[in-house]
Amino acid sequence: MTAAGLTGRQPAANDHSMQETDLNDLRNFVAVYQAGSFTAAAKRLKVSKVAVAKRLGLFEARLNYRLFRRSTRRLAPTPEAEQLYGHALQLLQHVREFEAQLSNASPMEGVVRVTCSYSMAMTFVGELLVTFQRKHPGLRMELISTDSVLDLIEHNIDLAFRIGNLTAQSMVGRKLGTNDIVLCASPAYLKAAAPLKALSDIKNHPVFCMNYHLGLEFAKTGTSLADVMGQPRLATNEGELVTKLGLGGHGLIVRSKWAVKRYLEDGSLVEVLPKFPLTNAGDIWLVSSAGRMQSARIRAVFEMFIEESRRFL
């Protein structure tokens, strides 16, 4: 960080000696990235369009690569810009928090954006965020529930719950548990239905599950769920619907254990054929787009999830 970054001095066009990044270069770059044009970025920064374009050009010259592909209608970020954007946001956030600490402002202020599946949002994530925000009223929580895997940098998301294996090297994650899968039903259904003593008996029962559970196998048997399912059956992308059908006594359901844990504990649902467990569907992770450079508020929410989610998973 240079003195120019702190004072706002405009770098001269021939100032090739400056080797460190100017904070105002990053602010300019972020404004252009978010606004999508020099005109809109200039309006946001309250400077001229020429000043925005010139500063970005000098920044690109020093980096020795293009950050945007120019056309007559729009600016398209290059892969280098996509990578730089997340790091720039993190750095500028740390600067703001440092300045806030110097002025005795609370670091527990601002927005925390979290994404998870709809079922997780309904089961525990939403409740935990509301409880945490009540303790820290300066925070504003945004929860994006979707079964799609969102790019954290592109969507400006701080924390995400993921199921599977971590592959993104830019993320820091913590394993929360294993995504165990259970076959279960309501006691009332089991009392009235045909006996269930072997995997072959499943064909005599309606089975409701998520689409991606059809390929799961029963451990050490080589038999998949699809192999033994009879008719009628329903595969869906709506987990809460599957749970509701099970609670309503409509048949057998296949769910992640964490999604029905409370119903198994209170007896509303009973695990079926526990001697033939289904293979798990990966691990449950909490990941952060900020890596090890988390801001104070994101780190606090991250640690809260680590501690509190143990009750649900």
Coordinates of C-alpha atoms in Angstrom, one line a residue, residues 2 24 41 58 71 95 144 161 170 184 199 206 226 280:
T2 CA 1.5 3.4 -1.0
N24 CA -7.8 4.0 -5.0
A41 CA -18.6 3.9 -12.2
L58 CA -2.7 2.8 -15.7
S71 CA -16.9 -3.0 -26.6
V95 CA -9.3 -1.3 5.5
I144 CA -29.8 -17.1 -0.2
F161 CA -22.9 -24.6 3.3
S170 CA -9.3 -20.1 -2.8
C184 CA -37.7 -43.8 7.1
L199 CA -34.4 -54.9 0.7
P206 CA -44.2 -46.2 -2.4
A226 CA -33.5 -47.4 -7.8
N280 CA -23.7 -41.3 2.6

